[in-house]
XYZ file of C-alpha atoms in Angstrom:
368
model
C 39.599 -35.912 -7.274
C 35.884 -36.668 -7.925
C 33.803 -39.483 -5.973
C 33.643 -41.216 -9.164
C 37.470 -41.258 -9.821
C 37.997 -42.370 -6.508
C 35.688 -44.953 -6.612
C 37.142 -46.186 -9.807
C 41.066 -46.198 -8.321
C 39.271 -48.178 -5.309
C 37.681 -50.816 -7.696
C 40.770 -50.791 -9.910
C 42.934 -51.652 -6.829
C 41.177 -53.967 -5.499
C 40.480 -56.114 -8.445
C 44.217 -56.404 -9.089
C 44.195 -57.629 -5.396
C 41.691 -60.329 -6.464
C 43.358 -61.232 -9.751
C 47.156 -60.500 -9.378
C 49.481 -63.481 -8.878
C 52.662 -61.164 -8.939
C 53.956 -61.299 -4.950
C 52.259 -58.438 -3.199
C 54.451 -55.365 -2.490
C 55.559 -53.731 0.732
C 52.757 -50.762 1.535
C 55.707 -48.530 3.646
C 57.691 -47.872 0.742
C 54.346 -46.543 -1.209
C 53.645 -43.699 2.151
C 54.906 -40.427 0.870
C 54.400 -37.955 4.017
C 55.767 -35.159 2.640
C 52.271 -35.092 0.071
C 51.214 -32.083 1.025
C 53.729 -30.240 2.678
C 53.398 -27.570 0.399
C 50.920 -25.068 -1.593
C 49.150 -24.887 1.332
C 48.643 -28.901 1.927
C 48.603 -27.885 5.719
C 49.473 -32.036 6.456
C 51.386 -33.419 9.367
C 54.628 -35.045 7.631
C 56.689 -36.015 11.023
C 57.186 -39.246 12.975
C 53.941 -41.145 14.255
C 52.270 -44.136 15.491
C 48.896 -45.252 14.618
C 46.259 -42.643 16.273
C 49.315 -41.541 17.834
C 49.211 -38.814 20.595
C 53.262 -37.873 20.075
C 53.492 -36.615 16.444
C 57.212 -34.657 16.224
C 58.573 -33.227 13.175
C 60.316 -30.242 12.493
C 58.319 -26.649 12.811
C 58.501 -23.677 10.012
C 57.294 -20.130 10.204
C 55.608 -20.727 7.082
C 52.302 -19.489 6.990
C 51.197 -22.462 6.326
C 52.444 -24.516 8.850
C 49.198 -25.945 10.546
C 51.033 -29.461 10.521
C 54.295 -28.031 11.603
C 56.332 -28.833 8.402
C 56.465 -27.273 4.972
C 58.491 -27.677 1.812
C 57.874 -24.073 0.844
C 61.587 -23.020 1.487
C 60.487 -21.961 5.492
C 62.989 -22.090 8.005
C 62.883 -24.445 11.269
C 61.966 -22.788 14.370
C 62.083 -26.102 16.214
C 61.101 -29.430 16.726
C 57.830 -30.132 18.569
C 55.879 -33.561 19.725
C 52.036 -32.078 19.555
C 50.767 -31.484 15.857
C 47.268 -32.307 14.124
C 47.016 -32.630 10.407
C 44.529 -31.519 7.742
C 43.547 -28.416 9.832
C 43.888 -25.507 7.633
C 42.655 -22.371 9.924
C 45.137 -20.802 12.600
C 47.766 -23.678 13.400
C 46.991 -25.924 16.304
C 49.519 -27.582 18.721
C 53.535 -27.721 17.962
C 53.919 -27.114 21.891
C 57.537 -26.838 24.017
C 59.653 -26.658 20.909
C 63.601 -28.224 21.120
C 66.065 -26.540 19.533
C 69.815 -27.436 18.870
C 72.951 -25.821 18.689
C 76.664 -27.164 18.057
C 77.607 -24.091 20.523
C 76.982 -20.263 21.813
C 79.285 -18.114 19.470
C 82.715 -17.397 21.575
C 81.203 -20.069 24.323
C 78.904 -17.500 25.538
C 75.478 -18.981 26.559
C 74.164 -15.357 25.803
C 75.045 -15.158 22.434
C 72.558 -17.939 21.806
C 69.648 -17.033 20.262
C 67.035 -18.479 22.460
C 63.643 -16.684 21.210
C 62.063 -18.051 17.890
C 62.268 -15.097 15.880
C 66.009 -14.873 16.645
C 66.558 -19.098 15.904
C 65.068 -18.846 12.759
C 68.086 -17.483 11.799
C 69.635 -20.939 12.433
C 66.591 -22.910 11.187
C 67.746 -23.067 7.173
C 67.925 -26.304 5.292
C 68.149 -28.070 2.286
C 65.277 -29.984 1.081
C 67.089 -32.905 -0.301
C 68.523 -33.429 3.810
C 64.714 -34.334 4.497
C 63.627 -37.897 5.150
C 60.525 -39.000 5.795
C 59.299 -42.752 5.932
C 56.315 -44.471 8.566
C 57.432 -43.973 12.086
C 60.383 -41.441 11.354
C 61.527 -38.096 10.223
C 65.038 -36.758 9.427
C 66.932 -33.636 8.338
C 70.359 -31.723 8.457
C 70.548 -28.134 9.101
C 72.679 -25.535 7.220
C 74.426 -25.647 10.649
C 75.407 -29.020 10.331
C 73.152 -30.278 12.913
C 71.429 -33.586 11.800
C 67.867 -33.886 13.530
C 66.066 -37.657 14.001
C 63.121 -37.929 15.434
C 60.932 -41.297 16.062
C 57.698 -41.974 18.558
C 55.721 -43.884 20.405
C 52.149 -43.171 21.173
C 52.554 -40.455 24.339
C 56.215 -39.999 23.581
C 59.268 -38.844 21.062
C 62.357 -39.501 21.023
C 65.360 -37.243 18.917
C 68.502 -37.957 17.554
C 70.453 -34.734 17.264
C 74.160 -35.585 15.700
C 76.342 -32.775 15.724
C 79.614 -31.561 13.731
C 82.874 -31.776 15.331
C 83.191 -28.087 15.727
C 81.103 -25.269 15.467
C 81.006 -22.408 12.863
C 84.177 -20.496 14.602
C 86.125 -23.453 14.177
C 86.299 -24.600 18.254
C 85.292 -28.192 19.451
C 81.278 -28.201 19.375
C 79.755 -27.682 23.020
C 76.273 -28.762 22.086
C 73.384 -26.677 23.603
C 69.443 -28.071 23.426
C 66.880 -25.590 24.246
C 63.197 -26.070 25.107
C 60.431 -23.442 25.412
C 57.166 -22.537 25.888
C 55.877 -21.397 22.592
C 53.218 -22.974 19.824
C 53.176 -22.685 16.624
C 50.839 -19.664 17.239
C 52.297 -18.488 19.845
C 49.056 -18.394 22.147
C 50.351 -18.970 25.428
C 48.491 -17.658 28.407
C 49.904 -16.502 31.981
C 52.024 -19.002 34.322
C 53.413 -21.047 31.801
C 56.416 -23.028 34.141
C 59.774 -24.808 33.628
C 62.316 -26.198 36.205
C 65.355 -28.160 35.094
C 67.103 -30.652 37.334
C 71.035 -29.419 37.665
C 72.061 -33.164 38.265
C 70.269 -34.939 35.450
C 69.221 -32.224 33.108
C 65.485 -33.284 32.964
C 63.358 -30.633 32.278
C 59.680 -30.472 32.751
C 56.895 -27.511 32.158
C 53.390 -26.374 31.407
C 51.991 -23.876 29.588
C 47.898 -23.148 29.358
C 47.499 -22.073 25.153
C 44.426 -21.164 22.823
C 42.682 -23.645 20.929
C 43.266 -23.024 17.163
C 39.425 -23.486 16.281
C 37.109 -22.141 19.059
C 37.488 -19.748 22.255
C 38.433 -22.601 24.493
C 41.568 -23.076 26.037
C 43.707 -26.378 26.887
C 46.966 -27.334 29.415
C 49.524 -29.114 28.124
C 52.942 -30.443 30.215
C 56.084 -32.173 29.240
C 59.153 -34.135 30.459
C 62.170 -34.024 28.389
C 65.054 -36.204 29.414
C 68.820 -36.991 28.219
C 70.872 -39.240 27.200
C 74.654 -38.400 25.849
C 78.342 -36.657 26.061
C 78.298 -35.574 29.773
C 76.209 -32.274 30.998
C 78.260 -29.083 31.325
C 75.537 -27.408 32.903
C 71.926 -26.278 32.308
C 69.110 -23.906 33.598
C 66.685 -21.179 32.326
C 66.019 -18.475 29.816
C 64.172 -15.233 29.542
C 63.723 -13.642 26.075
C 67.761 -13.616 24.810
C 68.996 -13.826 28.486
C 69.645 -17.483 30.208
C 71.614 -18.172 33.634
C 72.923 -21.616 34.649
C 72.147 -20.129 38.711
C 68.126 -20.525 38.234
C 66.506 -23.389 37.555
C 62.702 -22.985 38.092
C 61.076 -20.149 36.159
C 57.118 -18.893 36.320
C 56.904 -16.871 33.666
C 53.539 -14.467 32.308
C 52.272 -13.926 29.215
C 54.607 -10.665 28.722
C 53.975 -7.278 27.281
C 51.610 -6.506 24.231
C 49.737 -9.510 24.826
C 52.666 -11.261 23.008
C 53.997 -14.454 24.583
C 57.282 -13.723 26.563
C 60.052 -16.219 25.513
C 61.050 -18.413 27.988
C 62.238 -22.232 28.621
C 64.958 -24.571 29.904
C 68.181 -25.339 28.158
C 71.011 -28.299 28.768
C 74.490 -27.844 27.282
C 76.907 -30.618 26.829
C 80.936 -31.360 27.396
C 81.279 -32.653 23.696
C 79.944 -33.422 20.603
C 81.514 -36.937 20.394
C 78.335 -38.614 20.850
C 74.639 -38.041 19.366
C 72.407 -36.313 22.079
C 69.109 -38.205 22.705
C 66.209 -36.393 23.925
C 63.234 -37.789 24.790
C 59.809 -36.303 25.385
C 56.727 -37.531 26.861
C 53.635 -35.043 26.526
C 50.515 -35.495 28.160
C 47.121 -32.985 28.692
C 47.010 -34.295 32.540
C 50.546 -33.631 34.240
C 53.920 -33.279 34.200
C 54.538 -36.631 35.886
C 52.188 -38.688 33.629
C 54.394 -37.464 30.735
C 57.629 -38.514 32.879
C 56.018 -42.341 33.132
C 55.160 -42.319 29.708
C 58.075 -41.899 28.533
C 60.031 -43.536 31.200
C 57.435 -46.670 30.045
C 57.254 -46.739 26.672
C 60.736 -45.373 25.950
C 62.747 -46.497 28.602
C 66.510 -47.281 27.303
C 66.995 -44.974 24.664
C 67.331 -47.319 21.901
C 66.310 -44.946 18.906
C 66.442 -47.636 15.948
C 64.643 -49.996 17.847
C 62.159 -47.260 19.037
C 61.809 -46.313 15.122
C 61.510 -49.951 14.385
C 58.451 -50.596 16.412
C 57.233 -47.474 15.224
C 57.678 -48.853 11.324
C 56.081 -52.083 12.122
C 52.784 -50.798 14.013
C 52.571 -49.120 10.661
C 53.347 -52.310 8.650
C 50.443 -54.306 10.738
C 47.898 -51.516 9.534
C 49.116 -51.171 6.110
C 49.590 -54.944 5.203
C 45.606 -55.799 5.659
C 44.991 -53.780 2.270
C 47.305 -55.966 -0.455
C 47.793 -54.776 -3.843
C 50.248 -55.249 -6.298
C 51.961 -53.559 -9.116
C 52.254 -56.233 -11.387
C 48.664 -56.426 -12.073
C 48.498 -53.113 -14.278
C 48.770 -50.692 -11.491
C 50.578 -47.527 -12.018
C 53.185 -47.048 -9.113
C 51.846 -43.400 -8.950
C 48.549 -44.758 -7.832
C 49.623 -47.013 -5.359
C 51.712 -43.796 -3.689
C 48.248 -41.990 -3.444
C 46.239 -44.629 -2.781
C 48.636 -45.548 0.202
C 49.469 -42.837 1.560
C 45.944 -41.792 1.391
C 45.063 -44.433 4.092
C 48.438 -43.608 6.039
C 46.886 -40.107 6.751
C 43.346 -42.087 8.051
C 45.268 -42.842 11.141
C 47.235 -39.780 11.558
C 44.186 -38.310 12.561
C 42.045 -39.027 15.363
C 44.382 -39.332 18.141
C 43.758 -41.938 20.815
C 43.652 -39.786 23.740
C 42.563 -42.568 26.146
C 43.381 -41.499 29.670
C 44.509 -37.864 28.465
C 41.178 -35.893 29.021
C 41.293 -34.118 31.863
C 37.286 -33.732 32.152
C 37.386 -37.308 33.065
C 39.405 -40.427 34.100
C 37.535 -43.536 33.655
C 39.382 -45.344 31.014
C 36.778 -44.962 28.584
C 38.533 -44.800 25.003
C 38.416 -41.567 23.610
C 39.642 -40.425 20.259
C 39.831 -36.533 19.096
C 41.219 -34.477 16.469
C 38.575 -35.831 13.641
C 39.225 -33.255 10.003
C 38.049 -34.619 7.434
């Protein structure tokens, strides 16, 4: 669109803001995230707050994934918290990926497949399961899984609802997984994990390329669980996992490729929706634990989602328009979701830079 049209769809607007009597309509239902999730839009569609550090959505292997998401008929590889949006280039971000299952084939945890390019084979969907609204993202798998996912502004929180019983028929024995990876796989030596056998928390590290220079950047996370009761939990290694080990150092691998590795927690049942939630922080391990444990501390996912909606609402509501004053409904969708995506991007990473700790704000992640 040309500076001139946009100028003129700004003037239009906002005159029907001045003259319009018709009662002024709700901005959230004019957002469309999923503008752009396709031919290349390389946008960030998922579940945010404003200037939000937490971003989580669902990732493809499209080649254009650089936001995570696409509508280009991609699989899922899994569902990550870090994301930018608008990058174009090599993707950036989608860090320590989750990953569900209803169960291991013949309750075997080694028939899982735990490495990405074996999931995808898992990760199919149908578009019309997607949802997408301020605050929230939601789709089924081909599996039957259902995936929710909502945030605050260091931390996630998923919904994973599961079918009754798995694709052989047997009573579901849900398994999530988490690993190291990005969504280019740039992970450097030592990345860590250790799950706790009693609660099932798992928390890690990897140290991954930046997407846009020669730099490179830490990044840690704390993934807890609420649910059915734990069956039992522990590591993985490429396609191998044991429920003996539960703290795993693990190098970059052969080839220069990233070796697969992570945690994973299986559950009794599927009679309940598993909650995960993940804090993610550039500092620690333990400052994403008390983020999370702070701003996400009983679990409550439609009150979480709620909040999220309504930090949204208080952005979106200073710019009125209305309809009824000779706007075109497509217009108000762009015009929007247009200023939706203004505070997608920067992130607020106040206290998250590790070259400093003064309190000083500091945003990042400025494409324009």
């Amino acid at each position: 669109m040309s500076s001139s049209s946009v100028a003129r769809l700004f003037c239009g607007l906002l005159s029907t803001v001045a003259i319009s009597t018709v009662t002024a309509i709700d901005p959230l239902q004019y957002v469309d995230q999923l503008i752009g999730s396709s031919n290349g839009g390389n946008i960030f569609a998922g579940a945010t707050v404003p200037y939000g550090v937490a971003k989580a959505v669902a990732d493809t292997n499209s080649g254009s994934n650089q936001g995570g998401f696409t509508l280009d008929g991609s699989p899922i590889t899994g569902f990550s918290v870090l994301h930018d949006s608008g990058t174009g280039g090599s993707p950036s971000l989608g860090n320590f990926p989750l990953f569900p299952y209803s169960s291991c084939p013949g309750d075997d945890i080694d028939r899982c497949d735990f490495p990405k390019k074996t999931r995808v084979n898992h990760g199919s969907f149908n578009d019309t399961s997607v949802e997408a609204r301020p605050g929230y993202f939601g789709i089924t798998l081909n599996t039957g899984v259902e995936a929710e996912m909502t945030t605050t502004h260091h931390a996630a929180l998923f919904r994973f609802t599961f079918p009754a019983t798995d694709g052989e028929g047997n009573a579901s024995r849900p398994l999530i997984l988490q690993d190291l990876s990005d969504l280019q796989d740039s992970r450097e030596d030592n990345g860590t994990v250790a799950v706790d056998s009693e609660t099932g928390r798992i928390t890690g590290s990897g140290r991954f390329r930046s997407s846009f220079s020669k730099g490179y950047y830490s990044a840690y996370f704390c993934t807890d669980f609420s649910g059915p009761a734990i069956r039992d939990n522990g590591v993985f290694v490429n396609s191998r996992a044991s429920t003996d080990v539960k703290n795993l150092t693990v190098s970059r691998g052969i080839n220069g490729y990233p070796l697969p590795a992570g945690g994973f927690v299986r559950f009794e049942s599927a009679d309940a929706p598993v909650l995960a939630r993940v804090g993610v922080s550039f500092i620690s391990a333990a400052q994403a634990c008390a983020s999370a444990e702070r701003e996400i501390p009983d679990y409550d996912f439609d009150a979480v989602a709620q909040a999220a909606s309504d930090a949204w609402a208080a952005k979106l509501g200073a710019i009125s328009i209305s309809t009824g004053g000779g706007v075109d409904a497509s217009l108000a969708t762009n015009f929007y979701s247009g200023i939706y995506r203004t505070m997608v991007n920067p992130q607020n990473y106040t206290g998250e830079n590790p070259l400093w700790d003064n309190g000083e704000p500091y945003f990042d992640s400025f494409y324009w």
